[in-house]
Coordinates of C-alpha atoms and ligand atoms in Angstrom, one line a residue:
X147 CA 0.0 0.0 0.0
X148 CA 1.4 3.3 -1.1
X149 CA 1.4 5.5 2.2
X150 CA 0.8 9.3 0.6
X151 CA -2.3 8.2 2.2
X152 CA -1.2 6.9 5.6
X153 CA 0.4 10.0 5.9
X154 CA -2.7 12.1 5.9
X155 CA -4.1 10.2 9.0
X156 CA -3.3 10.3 12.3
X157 CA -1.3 6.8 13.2
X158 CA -3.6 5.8 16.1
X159 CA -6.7 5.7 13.4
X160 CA -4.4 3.4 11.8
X161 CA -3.7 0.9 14.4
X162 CA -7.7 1.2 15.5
X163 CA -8.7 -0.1 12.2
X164 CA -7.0 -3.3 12.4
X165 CA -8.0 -3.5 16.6
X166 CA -11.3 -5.2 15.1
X167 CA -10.3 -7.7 12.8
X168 CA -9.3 -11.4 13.7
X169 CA -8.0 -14.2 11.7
X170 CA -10.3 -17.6 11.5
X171 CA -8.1 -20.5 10.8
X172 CA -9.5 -23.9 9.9
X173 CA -6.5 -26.4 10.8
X174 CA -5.5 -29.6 9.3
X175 CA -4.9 -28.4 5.9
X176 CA -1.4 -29.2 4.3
X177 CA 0.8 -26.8 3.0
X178 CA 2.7 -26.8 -0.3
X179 CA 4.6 -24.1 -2.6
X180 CA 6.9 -21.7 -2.4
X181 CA 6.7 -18.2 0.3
X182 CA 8.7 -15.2 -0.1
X183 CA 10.2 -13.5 2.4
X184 CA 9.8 -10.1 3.0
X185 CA 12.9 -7.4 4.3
X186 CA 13.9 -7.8 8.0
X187 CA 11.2 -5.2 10.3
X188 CA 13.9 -5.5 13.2
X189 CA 17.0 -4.7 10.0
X190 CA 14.6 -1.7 8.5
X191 CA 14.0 0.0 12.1
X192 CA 17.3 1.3 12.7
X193 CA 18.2 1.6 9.0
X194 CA 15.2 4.4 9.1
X195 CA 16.6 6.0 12.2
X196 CA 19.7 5.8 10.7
X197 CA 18.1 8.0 7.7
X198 CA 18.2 11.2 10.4
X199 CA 22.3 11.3 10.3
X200 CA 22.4 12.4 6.6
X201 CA 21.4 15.6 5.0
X202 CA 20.5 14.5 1.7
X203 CA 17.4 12.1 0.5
X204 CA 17.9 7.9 1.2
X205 CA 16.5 5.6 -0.5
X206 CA 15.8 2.3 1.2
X207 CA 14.2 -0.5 -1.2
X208 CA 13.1 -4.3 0.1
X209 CA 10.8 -2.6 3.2
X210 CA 8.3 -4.9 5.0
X211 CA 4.4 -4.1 4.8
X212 CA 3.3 -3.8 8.1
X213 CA 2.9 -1.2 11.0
X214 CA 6.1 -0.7 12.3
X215 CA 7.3 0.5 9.7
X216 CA 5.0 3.1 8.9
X217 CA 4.5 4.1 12.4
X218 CA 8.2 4.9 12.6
X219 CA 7.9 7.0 8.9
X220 CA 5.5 8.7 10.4
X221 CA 7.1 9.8 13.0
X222 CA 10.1 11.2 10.6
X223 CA 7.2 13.0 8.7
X224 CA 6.0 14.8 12.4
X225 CA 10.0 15.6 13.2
X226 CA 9.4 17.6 9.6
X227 CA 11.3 15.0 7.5
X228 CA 9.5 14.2 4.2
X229 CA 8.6 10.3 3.1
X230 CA 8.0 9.0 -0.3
X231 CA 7.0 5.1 0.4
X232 CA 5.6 3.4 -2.1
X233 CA 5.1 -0.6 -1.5
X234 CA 8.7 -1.9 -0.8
X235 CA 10.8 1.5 -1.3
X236 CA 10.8 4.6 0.7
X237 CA 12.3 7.6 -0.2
X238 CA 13.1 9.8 2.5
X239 CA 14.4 13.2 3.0
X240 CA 15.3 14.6 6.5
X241 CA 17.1 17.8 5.5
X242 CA 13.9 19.4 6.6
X243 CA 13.7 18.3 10.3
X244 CA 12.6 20.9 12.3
X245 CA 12.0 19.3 15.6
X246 CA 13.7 16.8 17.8
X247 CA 10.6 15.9 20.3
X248 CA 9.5 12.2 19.7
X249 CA 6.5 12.6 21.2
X250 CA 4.5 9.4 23.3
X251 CA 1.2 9.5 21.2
X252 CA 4.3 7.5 18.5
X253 CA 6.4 6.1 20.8
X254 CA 4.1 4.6 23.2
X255 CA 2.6 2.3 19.8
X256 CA 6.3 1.2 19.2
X257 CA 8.9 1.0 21.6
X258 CA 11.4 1.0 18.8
X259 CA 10.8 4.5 18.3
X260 CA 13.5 4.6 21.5
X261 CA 16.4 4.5 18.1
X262 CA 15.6 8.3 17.0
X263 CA 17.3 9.0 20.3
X264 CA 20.9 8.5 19.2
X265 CA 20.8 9.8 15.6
X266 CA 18.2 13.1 16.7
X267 CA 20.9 14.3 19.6
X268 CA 23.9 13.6 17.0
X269 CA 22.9 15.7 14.3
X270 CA 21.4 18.1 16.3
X271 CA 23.0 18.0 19.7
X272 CA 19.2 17.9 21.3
X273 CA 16.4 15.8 21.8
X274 CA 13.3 14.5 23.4
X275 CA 11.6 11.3 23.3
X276 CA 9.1 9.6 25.2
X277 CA 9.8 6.8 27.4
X278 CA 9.4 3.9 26.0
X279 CA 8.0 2.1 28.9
X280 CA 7.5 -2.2 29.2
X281 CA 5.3 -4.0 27.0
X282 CA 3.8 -7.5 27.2
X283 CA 6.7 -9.4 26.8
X284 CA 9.1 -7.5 30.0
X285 CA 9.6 -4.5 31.6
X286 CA 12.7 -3.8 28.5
X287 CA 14.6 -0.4 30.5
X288 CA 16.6 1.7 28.2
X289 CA 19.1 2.8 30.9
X290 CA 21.9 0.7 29.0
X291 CA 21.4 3.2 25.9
X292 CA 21.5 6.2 28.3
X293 CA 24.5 5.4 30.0
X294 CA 26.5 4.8 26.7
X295 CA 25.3 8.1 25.4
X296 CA 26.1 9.9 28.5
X297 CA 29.7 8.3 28.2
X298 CA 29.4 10.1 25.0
X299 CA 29.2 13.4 26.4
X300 CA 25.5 14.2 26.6
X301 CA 23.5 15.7 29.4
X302 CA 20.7 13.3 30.5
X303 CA 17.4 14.4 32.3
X304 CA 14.2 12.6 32.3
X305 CA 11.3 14.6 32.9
X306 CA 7.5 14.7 32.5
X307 CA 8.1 10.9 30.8
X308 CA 10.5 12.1 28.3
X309 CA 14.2 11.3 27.9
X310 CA 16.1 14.7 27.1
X311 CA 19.2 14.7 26.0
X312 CA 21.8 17.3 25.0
X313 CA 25.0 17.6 23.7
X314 CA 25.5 21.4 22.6
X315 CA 29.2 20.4 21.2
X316 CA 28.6 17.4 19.8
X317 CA 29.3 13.9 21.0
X318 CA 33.0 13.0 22.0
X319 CA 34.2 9.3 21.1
X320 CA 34.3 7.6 24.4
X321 CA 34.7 3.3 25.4
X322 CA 31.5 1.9 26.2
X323 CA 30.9 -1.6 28.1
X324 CA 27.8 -3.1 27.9
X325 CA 26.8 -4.8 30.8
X326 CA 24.6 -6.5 28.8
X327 CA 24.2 -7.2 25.3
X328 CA 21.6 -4.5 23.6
X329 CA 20.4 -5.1 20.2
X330 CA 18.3 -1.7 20.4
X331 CA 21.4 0.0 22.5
X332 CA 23.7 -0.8 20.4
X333 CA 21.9 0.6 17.3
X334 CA 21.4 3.5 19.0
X335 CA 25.1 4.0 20.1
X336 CA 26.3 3.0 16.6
X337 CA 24.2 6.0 14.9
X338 CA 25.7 8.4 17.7
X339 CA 29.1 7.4 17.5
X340 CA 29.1 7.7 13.6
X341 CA 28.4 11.4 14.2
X342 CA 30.4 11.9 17.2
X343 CA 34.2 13.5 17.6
X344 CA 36.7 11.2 17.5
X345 CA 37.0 7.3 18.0
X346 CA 34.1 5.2 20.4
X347 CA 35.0 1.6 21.2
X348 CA 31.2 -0.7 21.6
X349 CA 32.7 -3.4 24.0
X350 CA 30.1 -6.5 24.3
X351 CA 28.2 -5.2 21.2
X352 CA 25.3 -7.0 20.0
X353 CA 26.1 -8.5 16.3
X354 CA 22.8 -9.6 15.2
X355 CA 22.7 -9.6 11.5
X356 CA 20.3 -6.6 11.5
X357 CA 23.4 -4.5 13.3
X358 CA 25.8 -5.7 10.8
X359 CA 23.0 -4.0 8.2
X360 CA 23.4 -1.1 9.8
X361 CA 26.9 -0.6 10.6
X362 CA 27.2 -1.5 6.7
X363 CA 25.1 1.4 5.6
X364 CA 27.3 3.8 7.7
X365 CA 30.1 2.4 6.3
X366 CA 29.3 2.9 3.0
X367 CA 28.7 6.0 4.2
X368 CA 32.0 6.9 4.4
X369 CA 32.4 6.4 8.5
X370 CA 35.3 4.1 9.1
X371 CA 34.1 1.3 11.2
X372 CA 36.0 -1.9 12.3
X373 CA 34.6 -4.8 13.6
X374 CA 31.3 -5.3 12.3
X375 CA 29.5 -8.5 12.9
X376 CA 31.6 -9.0 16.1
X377 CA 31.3 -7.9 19.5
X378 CA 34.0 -5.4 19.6
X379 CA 32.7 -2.1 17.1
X380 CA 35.7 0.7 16.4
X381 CA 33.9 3.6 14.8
X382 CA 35.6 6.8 13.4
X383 CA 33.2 9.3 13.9
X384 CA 33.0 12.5 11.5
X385 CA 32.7 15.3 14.1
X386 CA 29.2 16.5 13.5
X387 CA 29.3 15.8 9.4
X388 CA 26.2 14.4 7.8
X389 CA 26.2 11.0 5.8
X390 CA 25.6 11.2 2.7
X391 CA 23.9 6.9 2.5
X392 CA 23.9 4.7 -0.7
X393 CA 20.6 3.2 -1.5
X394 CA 20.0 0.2 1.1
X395 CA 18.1 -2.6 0.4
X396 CA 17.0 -4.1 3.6
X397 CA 18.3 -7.9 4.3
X398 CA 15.5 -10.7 4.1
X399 CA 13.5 -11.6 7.8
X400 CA 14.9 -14.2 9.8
X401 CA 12.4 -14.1 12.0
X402 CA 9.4 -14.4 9.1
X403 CA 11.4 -17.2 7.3
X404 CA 11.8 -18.9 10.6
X405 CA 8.3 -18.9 11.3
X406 CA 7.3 -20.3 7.9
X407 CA 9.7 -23.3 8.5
X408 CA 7.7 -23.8 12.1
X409 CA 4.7 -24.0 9.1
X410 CA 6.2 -26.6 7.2
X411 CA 7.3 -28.6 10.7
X412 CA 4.4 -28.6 12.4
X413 CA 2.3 -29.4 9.5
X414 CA 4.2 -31.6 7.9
X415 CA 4.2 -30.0 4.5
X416 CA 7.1 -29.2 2.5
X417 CA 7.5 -25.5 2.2
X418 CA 10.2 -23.6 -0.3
X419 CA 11.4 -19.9 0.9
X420 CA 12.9 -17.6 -1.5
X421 CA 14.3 -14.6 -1.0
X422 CA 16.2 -16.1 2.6
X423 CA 19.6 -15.9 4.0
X424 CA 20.1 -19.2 5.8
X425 CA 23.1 -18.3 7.3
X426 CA 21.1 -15.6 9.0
X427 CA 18.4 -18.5 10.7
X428 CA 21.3 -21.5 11.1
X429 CA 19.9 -22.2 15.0
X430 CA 16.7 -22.6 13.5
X431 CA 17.5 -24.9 10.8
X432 CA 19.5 -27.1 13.6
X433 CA 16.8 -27.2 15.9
X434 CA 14.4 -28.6 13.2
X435 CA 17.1 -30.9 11.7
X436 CA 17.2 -32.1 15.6
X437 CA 13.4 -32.7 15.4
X438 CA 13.7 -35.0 12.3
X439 CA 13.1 -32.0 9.5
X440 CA 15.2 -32.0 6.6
X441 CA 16.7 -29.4 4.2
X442 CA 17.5 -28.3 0.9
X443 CA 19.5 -25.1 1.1
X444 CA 20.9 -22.9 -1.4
X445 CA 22.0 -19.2 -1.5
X446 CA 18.9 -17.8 -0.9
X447 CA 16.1 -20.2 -1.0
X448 CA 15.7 -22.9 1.5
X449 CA 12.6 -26.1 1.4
X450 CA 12.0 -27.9 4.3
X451 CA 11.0 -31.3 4.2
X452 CA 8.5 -32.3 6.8
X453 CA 9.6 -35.1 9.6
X454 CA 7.9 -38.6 10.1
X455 CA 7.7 -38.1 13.7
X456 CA 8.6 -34.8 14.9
X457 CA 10.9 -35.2 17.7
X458 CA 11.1 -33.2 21.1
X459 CA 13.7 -30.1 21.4
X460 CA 15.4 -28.8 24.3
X461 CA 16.3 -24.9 23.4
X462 CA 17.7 -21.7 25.3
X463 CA 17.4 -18.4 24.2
X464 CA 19.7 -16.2 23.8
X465 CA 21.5 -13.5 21.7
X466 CA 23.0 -13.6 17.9
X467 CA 24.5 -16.2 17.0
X468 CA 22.6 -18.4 19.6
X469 CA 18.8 -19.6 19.7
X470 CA 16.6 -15.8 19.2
X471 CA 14.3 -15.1 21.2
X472 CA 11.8 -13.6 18.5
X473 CA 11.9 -18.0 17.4
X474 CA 11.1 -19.0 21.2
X475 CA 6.9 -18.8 21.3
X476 CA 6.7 -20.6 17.2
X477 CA 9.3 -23.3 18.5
X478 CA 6.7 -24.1 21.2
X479 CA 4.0 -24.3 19.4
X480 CA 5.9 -27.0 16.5
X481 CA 7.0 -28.7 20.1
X482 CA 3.6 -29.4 21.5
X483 CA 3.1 -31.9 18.2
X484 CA 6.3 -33.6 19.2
X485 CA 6.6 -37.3 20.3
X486 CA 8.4 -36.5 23.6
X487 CA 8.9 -33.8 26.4
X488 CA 10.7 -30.6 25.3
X489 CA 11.8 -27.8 27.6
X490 CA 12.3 -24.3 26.3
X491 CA 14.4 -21.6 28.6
X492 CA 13.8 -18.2 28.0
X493 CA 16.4 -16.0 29.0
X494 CA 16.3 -12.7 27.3
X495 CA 13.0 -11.4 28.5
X496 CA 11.3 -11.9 32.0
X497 CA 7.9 -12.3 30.7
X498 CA 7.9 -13.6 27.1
X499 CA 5.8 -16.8 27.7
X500 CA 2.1 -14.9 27.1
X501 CA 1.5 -17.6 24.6
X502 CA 1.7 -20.4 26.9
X503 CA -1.9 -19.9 28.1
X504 CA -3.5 -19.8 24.9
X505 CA -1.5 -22.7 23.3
X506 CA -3.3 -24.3 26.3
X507 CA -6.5 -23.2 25.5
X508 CA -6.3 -25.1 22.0
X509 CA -5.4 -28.6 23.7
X510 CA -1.8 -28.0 24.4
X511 CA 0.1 -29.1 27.7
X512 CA 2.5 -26.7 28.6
X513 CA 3.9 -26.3 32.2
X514 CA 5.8 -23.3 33.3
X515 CA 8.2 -22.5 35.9
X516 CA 10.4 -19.3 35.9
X517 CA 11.9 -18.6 32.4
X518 CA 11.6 -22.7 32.0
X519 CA 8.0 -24.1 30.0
X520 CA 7.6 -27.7 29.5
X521 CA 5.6 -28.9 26.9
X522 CA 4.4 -32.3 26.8
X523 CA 3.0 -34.5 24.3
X524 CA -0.7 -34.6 23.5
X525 CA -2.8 -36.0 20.5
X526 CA -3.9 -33.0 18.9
X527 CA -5.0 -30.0 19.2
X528 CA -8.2 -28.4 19.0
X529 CA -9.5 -24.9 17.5
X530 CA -10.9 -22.4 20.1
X531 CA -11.4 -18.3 20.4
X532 CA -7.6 -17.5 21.4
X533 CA -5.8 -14.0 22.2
X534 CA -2.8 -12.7 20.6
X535 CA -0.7 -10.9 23.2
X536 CA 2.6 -9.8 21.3
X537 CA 4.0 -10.6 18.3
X538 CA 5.8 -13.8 18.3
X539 CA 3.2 -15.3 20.7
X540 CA 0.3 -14.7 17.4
X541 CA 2.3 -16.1 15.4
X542 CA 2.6 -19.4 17.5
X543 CA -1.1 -19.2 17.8
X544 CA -1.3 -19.2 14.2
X545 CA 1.1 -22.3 13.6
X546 CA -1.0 -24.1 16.5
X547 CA -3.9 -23.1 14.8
X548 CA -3.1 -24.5 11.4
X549 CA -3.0 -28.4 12.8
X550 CA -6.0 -27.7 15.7
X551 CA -8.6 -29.5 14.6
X552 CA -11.8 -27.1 13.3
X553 CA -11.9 -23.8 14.1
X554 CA -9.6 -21.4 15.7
X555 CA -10.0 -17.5 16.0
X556 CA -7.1 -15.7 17.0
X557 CA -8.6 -11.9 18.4
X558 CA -6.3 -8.8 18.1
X559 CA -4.5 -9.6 15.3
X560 CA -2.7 -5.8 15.4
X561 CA -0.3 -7.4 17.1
X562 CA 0.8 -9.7 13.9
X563 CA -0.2 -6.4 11.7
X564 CA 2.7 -5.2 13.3
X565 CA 5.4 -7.4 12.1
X566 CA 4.5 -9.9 9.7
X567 CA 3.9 -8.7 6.0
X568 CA 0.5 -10.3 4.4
X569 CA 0.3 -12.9 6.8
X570 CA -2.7 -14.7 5.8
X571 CA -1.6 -13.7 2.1
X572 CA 1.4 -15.9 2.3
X573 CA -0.2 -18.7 3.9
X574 CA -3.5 -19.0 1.7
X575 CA -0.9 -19.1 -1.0
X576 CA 0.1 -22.3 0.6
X577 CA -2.5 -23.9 1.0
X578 CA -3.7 -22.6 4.8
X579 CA -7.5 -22.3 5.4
X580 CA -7.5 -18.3 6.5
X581 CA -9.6 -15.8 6.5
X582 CA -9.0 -12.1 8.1
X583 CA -12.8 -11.2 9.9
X584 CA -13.8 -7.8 11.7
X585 CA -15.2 -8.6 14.9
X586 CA -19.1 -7.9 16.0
X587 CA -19.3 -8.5 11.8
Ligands
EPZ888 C1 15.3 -6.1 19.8 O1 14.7 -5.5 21.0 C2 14.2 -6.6 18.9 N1 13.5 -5.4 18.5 C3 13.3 -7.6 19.6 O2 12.4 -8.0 18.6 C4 14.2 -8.8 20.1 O3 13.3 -9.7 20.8 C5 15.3 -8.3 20.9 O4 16.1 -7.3 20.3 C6 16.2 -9.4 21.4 O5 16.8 -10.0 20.2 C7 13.9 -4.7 17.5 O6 15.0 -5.0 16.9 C8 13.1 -3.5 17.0 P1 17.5 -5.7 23.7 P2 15.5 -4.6 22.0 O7 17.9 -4.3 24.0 O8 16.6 -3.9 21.2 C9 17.6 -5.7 28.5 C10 10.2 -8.7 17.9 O9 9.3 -9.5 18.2 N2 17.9 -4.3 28.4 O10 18.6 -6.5 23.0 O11 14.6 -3.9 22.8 C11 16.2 -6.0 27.9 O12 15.2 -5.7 28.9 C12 11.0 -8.0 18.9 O13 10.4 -8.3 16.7 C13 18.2 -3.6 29.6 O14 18.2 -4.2 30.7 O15 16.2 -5.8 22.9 C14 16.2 -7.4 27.6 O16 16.1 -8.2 28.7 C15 10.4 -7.9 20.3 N3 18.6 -2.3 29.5 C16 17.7 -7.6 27.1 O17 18.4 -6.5 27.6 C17 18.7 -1.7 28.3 O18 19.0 -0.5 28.3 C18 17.8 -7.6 25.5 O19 17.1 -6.5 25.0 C19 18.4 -2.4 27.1 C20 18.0 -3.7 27.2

């Protein structure tokens, strides 16, 4: 959808017009064909923020179509930037910014909205955004960020729920330890350090493939920058210049192209991705191979061919190159077909295990304890009215859904607006019974 449109309506009418619709999945159907992927939401995000360090127009091509992309081009339209987006390419000019206030009516829809913070106080050595706050999957602080931009040299307040932040002089390079690893911190410390006066070390860096995306772009910007896709970043920053960014096409979804394999697994369909990187989803592959899946992999398609049996996994999250997170709820829901007990540890987020009622509600047997969740065998499953609750935990209730036998409808389906491109789209083109319904209709 072209977004001239979106544009001309406020972003909360947006979201409310997708509040009312749920999905209605009739399971048992197999799946065949061939799925592509869309570009990485999670690559795009910070590629976008990214967008505020330069002073001429960006193009960025391979976008997603969903929410959080728009809602984040939005908010570069209300800082006074301009946006051309039409389907997969946006166009965007920020030379126009005339404000540096991120304000909560945008932030509180998405707390990635959090990575205009590093690029607005770089270029213009001021800013305000709304706090961020915790959402359904953990309380997710952003003190990590703070702390590494006030080793930067900026001033830090928060007041009235807004983070201000000023740096009249521009940042100073500085050496930054995170105490923890920060996919969203170290985005945003990235984007500030590529602006910033002299050399900034990112010790314990996050080096998710979505980081290596961005530290790319600002390299090809010009910004020397050693170290990418490891934890140690070195990055020459150019004093206060703007980037002048080559056109970026955004790297496929990991997270999307990991979910569609959870399709093929758990309904024992073959399923051919295009448009993949499966070096990018390698710990999702294994864990499938592990449960009796097998693969044809090339450089950027990938089939999966369904097991006999599906076999029970053990898995731990944790960060890039380890088992994601954003794979944990989908993983669960392919494990409660399994012939055996599996146990899944959480350990990124303190409360990302919403799903695990729900999967219950359609038959499954899940038992939690702290960040651990057993699921044990059962027969089948069985379609019932089910909540989404975040992202990742629809789109287990939709793979549950699609081997529950009869009916399934999965309410507030925004959440899955929000990050998966044409959902039911992409399935129905595999052969999945689903329909998108407004409620009350
Ligand atoms: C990114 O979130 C992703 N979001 C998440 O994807 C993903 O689950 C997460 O990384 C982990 O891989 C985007 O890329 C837009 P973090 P982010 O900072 O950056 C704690 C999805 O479904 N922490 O790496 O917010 C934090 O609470 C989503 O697409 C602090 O304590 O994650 C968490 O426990 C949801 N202080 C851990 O670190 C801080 O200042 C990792 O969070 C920052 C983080």
């Amino acid at each position: 959808m072209g977004t001239s449109n979106y544009f001309s309506i406020k972003c909360d009418e947006k979201t409310k017009g997708t509040e009312l619709d749920y999905l209605q999945i009739k399971g048992g159907k197999k799946l065949h064909g061939t799925v592509t992927i869309s570009g990485a939401k999670n690559a795009a995000l910070p590629v976008i923020a990214a967008t505020i360090l330069s002073d001429k127009e960006v193009t960025l091509t391979n976008l997603p179509n969903v929410v959080d992309i728009r809602t984040l081009l939005h908010l570069l339209t209300m800082l006074g930037g301009s946006v051309q987006h039409e389907g997969t390419t946006a166009k965007i000019n920020n030379t126009t910014i005339n404000s540096t206030k991120a304000v909560y009516e945008i932030v509180s829809q998405m707390r990635a909205s959090i990575l205009v913070l590093g690029p607005l106080l770089a270029r213009f050595g001021e800013c305000e955004v709304s706090l961020p706050g915790g959402c359904a999957i953990g309380q997710r602080p952003i003190d990590l960020h703070l702390k590494a931009l006030e080793a930067l040299g900026a001033k830090i307040e928060i007041k009235g729920g807004y983070v201000r932040a000023e740096a009249p002089n521009g940042l100073i390079g500085a050496k930054i330890i995170f105490d923890k690893i920060t996919v969203g911190g170290t985005e945003n410390i990235v984007m500030a350090a590529a602006l910033a006066k002299g050399v900034t070390t990112i010790t314990n860096a996050a080096k998710e493939p979505e980081i290596v995306q961005l530290c790319e772009m600002i390299r090809d910007a010009g910004v020397q920058i050693e170290g990418i896709g490891s934890s140690e970043l070195i990055i020459h920053g150019t004093a206060g210049k703007p980037l002048s960014f080559k056109t970026t096409e955004i790297i496929p979804d990991r997270i999307e192209a990991g979910t569609y394999l959870c399709a093929g697994a758990i309904t024992h369909s073959p399923i051919t991705l295009e448009k993949v990187n499966p070096e990018h989803i390698r710990t999702s592959i294994d864990k499938l191979e592990s449960m009796g899946c097998s693969f044809d992999i090339n450089n950027d398609t990938i089939t999966i061919y369904p097991a006999e049996t599906l076999k029970p996994v053990n898995l731990i999250t944790t960060e890039y190159p380890g088992f994601p997170t954003d794979m944990q709820a989908q993983f669960m829901a392919v494990a409660t077909m399994a012939d055996g007990d599996s146990l899944i540890e959480e350990r990124l987020f303190e409360n990302r295990f919403m799903h695990v009622g729900e999967l219950n509600r359609l038959g499954a047997d899940i038992w939690l304890k702290g960040s651990v969740a057993a699921v044990h065998p059962v027969e089948g499953l069985n379609g019932a009215d089910v909540m989404a609750t975040d992202l990742r935990a629809s789109s287990a209730l939709v793979l549950a859904a699609l081997v529950a036998k009869g009916t399934t409808n999965i309410h507030r389906i925004y959440h899955l607006d929000r990050g998966y491109d044409d959902l039911e789209g992409k399935l129905s083109g595999l052969g999945a019974d689903i329909i998108r319904l407004k409620e009350g209709e």
